[in-house]
Amino acid sequence: MKVFRLDELDAERAANEGAYLQFLRERNMSVGLYALDAGTVDPQQPHGQDEVYLVVSGRASITVGVETTQVARGSVVYVPAGVTHKFHHISEDLRVLVVFSPPES
């Protein structure tokens, strides 16, 4: 078993001065914490893996392909591999768990 605390992961991510911290990598998936502060721009490009986002805190909009929706704590979003997607209109600091399958390269 592996157990993680979100506050510790966020502190580690911040100490490394990055928006993303991969904290788990297994044969069939990887998991990370993605952070975007209010008002910032999401620099993401499409990924070669399917993704699931679980919003832990914050508020924003997300566009996946041509569809846009608002997300907040508890929102879960699936993004198919290769599809353009971005968070935007980030009104509250956003913290998102990201699951990649297969693992992010």
JSON list of C-alpha atoms in Angstrom, two decimals:
[
{"chain": "A", "resi": 1, "resn": "MET", "atom": "CA", "xyz": [0.00, 0.00, 0.00]},
{"chain": "A", "resi": 2, "resn": "LYS", "atom": "CA", "xyz": [1.06, 3.56, -0.67]},
{"chain": "A", "resi": 3, "resn": "VAL", "atom": "CA", "xyz": [-0.60, 6.48, 1.08]},
{"chain": "A", "resi": 4, "resn": "PHE", "atom": "CA", "xyz": [-0.23, 10.16, 0.22]},
{"chain": "A", "resi": 5, "resn": "ARG", "atom": "CA", "xyz": [-1.37, 13.41, 1.84]},
{"chain": "A", "resi": 6, "resn": "LEU", "atom": "CA", "xyz": [-2.45, 16.17, -0.50]},
{"chain": "A", "resi": 7, "resn": "ASP", "atom": "CA", "xyz": [-1.02, 18.94, 1.68]},
{"chain": "A", "resi": 8, "resn": "GLU", "atom": "CA", "xyz": [2.40, 17.24, 1.68]},
{"chain": "A", "resi": 9, "resn": "LEU", "atom": "CA", "xyz": [2.26, 16.63, -2.08]},
{"chain": "A", "resi": 10, "resn": "ASP", "atom": "CA", "xyz": [1.35, 20.26, -2.71]},
{"chain": "A", "resi": 11, "resn": "ALA", "atom": "CA", "xyz": [4.23, 21.43, -0.51]},
{"chain": "A", "resi": 12, "resn": "GLU", "atom": "CA", "xyz": [6.66, 19.16, -2.40]},
{"chain": "A", "resi": 13, "resn": "ARG", "atom": "CA", "xyz": [5.32, 20.41, -5.74]},
{"chain": "A", "resi": 14, "resn": "ALA", "atom": "CA", "xyz": [5.77, 24.03, -4.64]},
{"chain": "A", "resi": 15, "resn": "ALA", "atom": "CA", "xyz": [9.29, 23.36, -3.31]},
{"chain": "A", "resi": 16, "resn": "ASN", "atom": "CA", "xyz": [10.23, 22.01, -6.75]},
{"chain": "A", "resi": 17, "resn": "GLU", "atom": "CA", "xyz": [8.81, 25.20, -8.31]},
{"chain": "A", "resi": 18, "resn": "GLY", "atom": "CA", "xyz": [6.64, 23.33, -10.77]},
{"chain": "A", "resi": 19, "resn": "ALA", "atom": "CA", "xyz": [2.96, 23.20, -11.60]},
{"chain": "A", "resi": 20, "resn": "TYR", "atom": "CA", "xyz": [2.99, 19.37, -11.77]},
{"chain": "A", "resi": 21, "resn": "LEU", "atom": "CA", "xyz": [4.29, 16.69, -9.43]},
{"chain": "A", "resi": 22, "resn": "GLN", "atom": "CA", "xyz": [4.10, 13.04, -10.45]},
{"chain": "A", "resi": 23, "resn": "PHE", "atom": "CA", "xyz": [3.94, 11.10, -7.19]},
{"chain": "A", "resi": 24, "resn": "LEU", "atom": "CA", "xyz": [2.98, 7.60, -8.31]},
{"chain": "A", "resi": 25, "resn": "ARG", "atom": "CA", "xyz": [4.07, 5.58, -11.32]},
{"chain": "A", "resi": 26, "resn": "GLU", "atom": "CA", "xyz": [3.00, 1.99, -11.86]},
{"chain": "A", "resi": 27, "resn": "ARG", "atom": "CA", "xyz": [2.93, -0.35, -14.85]},
{"chain": "A", "resi": 28, "resn": "ASN", "atom": "CA", "xyz": [-0.52, 0.73, -16.08]},
{"chain": "A", "resi": 29, "resn": "MET", "atom": "CA", "xyz": [-0.92, 4.27, -14.76]},
{"chain": "A", "resi": 30, "resn": "SER", "atom": "CA", "xyz": [0.70, 7.31, -13.22]},
{"chain": "A", "resi": 31, "resn": "VAL", "atom": "CA", "xyz": [-0.77, 9.89, -10.86]},
{"chain": "A", "resi": 32, "resn": "GLY", "atom": "CA", "xyz": [0.21, 13.48, -10.24]},
{"chain": "A", "resi": 33, "resn": "LEU", "atom": "CA", "xyz": [-0.90, 16.72, -8.66]},
{"chain": "A", "resi": 34, "resn": "TYR", "atom": "CA", "xyz": [-1.41, 19.68, -11.00]},
{"chain": "A", "resi": 35, "resn": "ALA", "atom": "CA", "xyz": [-1.66, 23.21, -9.64]},
{"chain": "A", "resi": 36, "resn": "LEU", "atom": "CA", "xyz": [-2.70, 26.41, -11.38]},
{"chain": "A", "resi": 37, "resn": "ASP", "atom": "CA", "xyz": [-3.12, 29.63, -9.44]},
{"chain": "A", "resi": 38, "resn": "ALA", "atom": "CA", "xyz": [-6.06, 31.95, -10.04]},
{"chain": "A", "resi": 39, "resn": "GLY", "atom": "CA", "xyz": [-5.60, 34.02, -13.17]},
{"chain": "A", "resi": 40, "resn": "THR", "atom": "CA", "xyz": [-2.78, 31.92, -14.65]},
{"chain": "A", "resi": 41, "resn": "VAL", "atom": "CA", "xyz": [-2.69, 30.31, -18.10]},
{"chain": "A", "resi": 42, "resn": "ASP", "atom": "CA", "xyz": [-2.68, 26.53, -18.51]},
{"chain": "A", "resi": 43, "resn": "PRO", "atom": "CA", "xyz": [0.21, 25.63, -20.86]},
{"chain": "A", "resi": 44, "resn": "GLN", "atom": "CA", "xyz": [-0.87, 22.03, -21.50]},
{"chain": "A", "resi": 45, "resn": "GLN", "atom": "CA", "xyz": [-0.57, 20.30, -24.83]},
{"chain": "A", "resi": 46, "resn": "PRO", "atom": "CA", "xyz": [-2.45, 17.10, -25.77]},
{"chain": "A", "resi": 47, "resn": "HIS", "atom": "CA", "xyz": [-1.06, 13.96, -24.14]},
{"chain": "A", "resi": 48, "resn": "GLY", "atom": "CA", "xyz": [-0.54, 10.53, -25.61]},
{"chain": "A", "resi": 49, "resn": "GLN", "atom": "CA", "xyz": [-2.43, 8.90, -22.73]},
{"chain": "A", "resi": 50, "resn": "ASP", "atom": "CA", "xyz": [-6.01, 8.91, -21.52]},
{"chain": "A", "resi": 51, "resn": "GLU", "atom": "CA", "xyz": [-6.43, 11.17, -18.47]},
{"chain": "A", "resi": 52, "resn": "VAL", "atom": "CA", "xyz": [-8.83, 11.56, -15.59]},
{"chain": "A", "resi": 53, "resn": "TYR", "atom": "CA", "xyz": [-8.86, 14.82, -13.62]},
{"chain": "A", "resi": 54, "resn": "LEU", "atom": "CA", "xyz": [-10.28, 15.00, -10.09]},
{"chain": "A", "resi": 55, "resn": "VAL", "atom": "CA", "xyz": [-10.58, 18.59, -8.90]},
{"chain": "A", "resi": 56, "resn": "VAL", "atom": "CA", "xyz": [-9.46, 18.70, -5.26]},
{"chain": "A", "resi": 57, "resn": "SER", "atom": "CA", "xyz": [-9.94, 22.44, -4.79]},
{"chain": "A", "resi": 58, "resn": "GLY", "atom": "CA", "xyz": [-10.49, 25.64, -6.72]},
{"chain": "A", "resi": 59, "resn": "ARG", "atom": "CA", "xyz": [-12.72, 26.79, -9.57]},
{"chain": "A", "resi": 60, "resn": "ALA", "atom": "CA", "xyz": [-12.14, 27.07, -13.29]},
{"chain": "A", "resi": 61, "resn": "SER", "atom": "CA", "xyz": [-13.49, 26.22, -16.69]},
{"chain": "A", "resi": 62, "resn": "ILE", "atom": "CA", "xyz": [-12.07, 23.43, -18.80]},
{"chain": "A", "resi": 63, "resn": "THR", "atom": "CA", "xyz": [-12.33, 22.96, -22.54]},
{"chain": "A", "resi": 64, "resn": "VAL", "atom": "CA", "xyz": [-11.84, 19.46, -23.93]},
{"chain": "A", "resi": 65, "resn": "GLY", "atom": "CA", "xyz": [-11.97, 19.40, -27.71]},
{"chain": "A", "resi": 66, "resn": "VAL", "atom": "CA", "xyz": [-14.90, 21.72, -28.49]},
{"chain": "A", "resi": 67, "resn": "GLU", "atom": "CA", "xyz": [-16.77, 21.21, -25.19]},
{"chain": "A", "resi": 68, "resn": "THR", "atom": "CA", "xyz": [-16.45, 23.59, -22.22]},
{"chain": "A", "resi": 69, "resn": "THR", "atom": "CA", "xyz": [-17.72, 23.19, -18.67]},
{"chain": "A", "resi": 70, "resn": "GLN", "atom": "CA", "xyz": [-17.10, 24.69, -15.25]},
{"chain": "A", "resi": 71, "resn": "VAL", "atom": "CA", "xyz": [-15.30, 22.61, -12.64]},
{"chain": "A", "resi": 72, "resn": "ALA", "atom": "CA", "xyz": [-14.89, 22.87, -8.88]},
{"chain": "A", "resi": 73, "resn": "ARG", "atom": "CA", "xyz": [-14.05, 20.60, -5.95]},
{"chain": "A", "resi": 74, "resn": "GLY", "atom": "CA", "xyz": [-15.36, 17.10, -6.65]},
{"chain": "A", "resi": 75, "resn": "SER", "atom": "CA", "xyz": [-15.55, 17.47, -10.44]},
{"chain": "A", "resi": 76, "resn": "VAL", "atom": "CA", "xyz": [-14.19, 14.53, -12.44]},
{"chain": "A", "resi": 77, "resn": "VAL", "atom": "CA", "xyz": [-13.26, 15.02, -16.11]},
{"chain": "A", "resi": 78, "resn": "TYR", "atom": "CA", "xyz": [-12.15, 12.37, -18.61]},
{"chain": "A", "resi": 79, "resn": "VAL", "atom": "CA", "xyz": [-9.86, 13.48, -21.46]},
{"chain": "A", "resi": 80, "resn": "PRO", "atom": "CA", "xyz": [-9.14, 10.97, -24.25]},
{"chain": "A", "resi": 81, "resn": "ALA", "atom": "CA", "xyz": [-5.56, 10.63, -25.48]},
{"chain": "A", "resi": 82, "resn": "GLY", "atom": "CA", "xyz": [-4.57, 13.18, -28.12]},
{"chain": "A", "resi": 83, "resn": "VAL", "atom": "CA", "xyz": [-7.47, 15.59, -27.49]},
{"chain": "A", "resi": 84, "resn": "THR", "atom": "CA", "xyz": [-6.69, 19.29, -26.97]},
{"chain": "A", "resi": 85, "resn": "HIS", "atom": "CA", "xyz": [-7.67, 20.48, -23.48]},
{"chain": "A", "resi": 86, "resn": "LYS", "atom": "CA", "xyz": [-7.00, 23.42, -21.17]},
{"chain": "A", "resi": 87, "resn": "PHE", "atom": "CA", "xyz": [-8.18, 24.87, -17.90]},
{"chain": "A", "resi": 88, "resn": "HIS", "atom": "CA", "xyz": [-9.06, 28.57, -18.17]},
{"chain": "A", "resi": 89, "resn": "HIS", "atom": "CA", "xyz": [-10.90, 31.33, -16.33]},
{"chain": "A", "resi": 90, "resn": "ILE", "atom": "CA", "xyz": [-9.28, 30.05, -13.15]},
{"chain": "A", "resi": 91, "resn": "SER", "atom": "CA", "xyz": [-11.08, 32.05, -10.47]},
{"chain": "A", "resi": 92, "resn": "GLU", "atom": "CA", "xyz": [-9.74, 30.17, -7.40]},
{"chain": "A", "resi": 93, "resn": "ASP", "atom": "CA", "xyz": [-6.37, 28.42, -7.05]},
{"chain": "A", "resi": 94, "resn": "LEU", "atom": "CA", "xyz": [-6.83, 25.03, -8.70]},
{"chain": "A", "resi": 95, "resn": "ARG", "atom": "CA", "xyz": [-5.45, 21.72, -7.40]},
{"chain": "A", "resi": 96, "resn": "VAL", "atom": "CA", "xyz": [-6.19, 18.67, -9.52]},
{"chain": "A", "resi": 97, "resn": "LEU", "atom": "CA", "xyz": [-5.26, 15.01, -9.22]},
{"chain": "A", "resi": 98, "resn": "VAL", "atom": "CA", "xyz": [-4.34, 13.65, -12.66]},
{"chain": "A", "resi": 99, "resn": "VAL", "atom": "CA", "xyz": [-4.41, 9.94, -13.53]},
{"chain": "A", "resi": 100, "resn": "PHE", "atom": "CA", "xyz": [-2.70, 8.92, -16.77]},
{"chain": "A", "resi": 101, "resn": "SER", "atom": "CA", "xyz": [-3.22, 5.52, -18.34]},
{"chain": "A", "resi": 102, "resn": "PRO", "atom": "CA", "xyz": [-0.91, 4.17, -19.54]},
{"chain": "A", "resi": 103, "resn": "PRO", "atom": "CA", "xyz": [1.68, 6.05, -17.44]},
{"chain": "A", "resi": 104, "resn": "GLU", "atom": "CA", "xyz": [2.77, 9.47, -18.63]},
{"chain": "A", "resi": 105, "resn": "SER", "atom": "CA", "xyz": [5.99, 9.24, -20.64]}
]
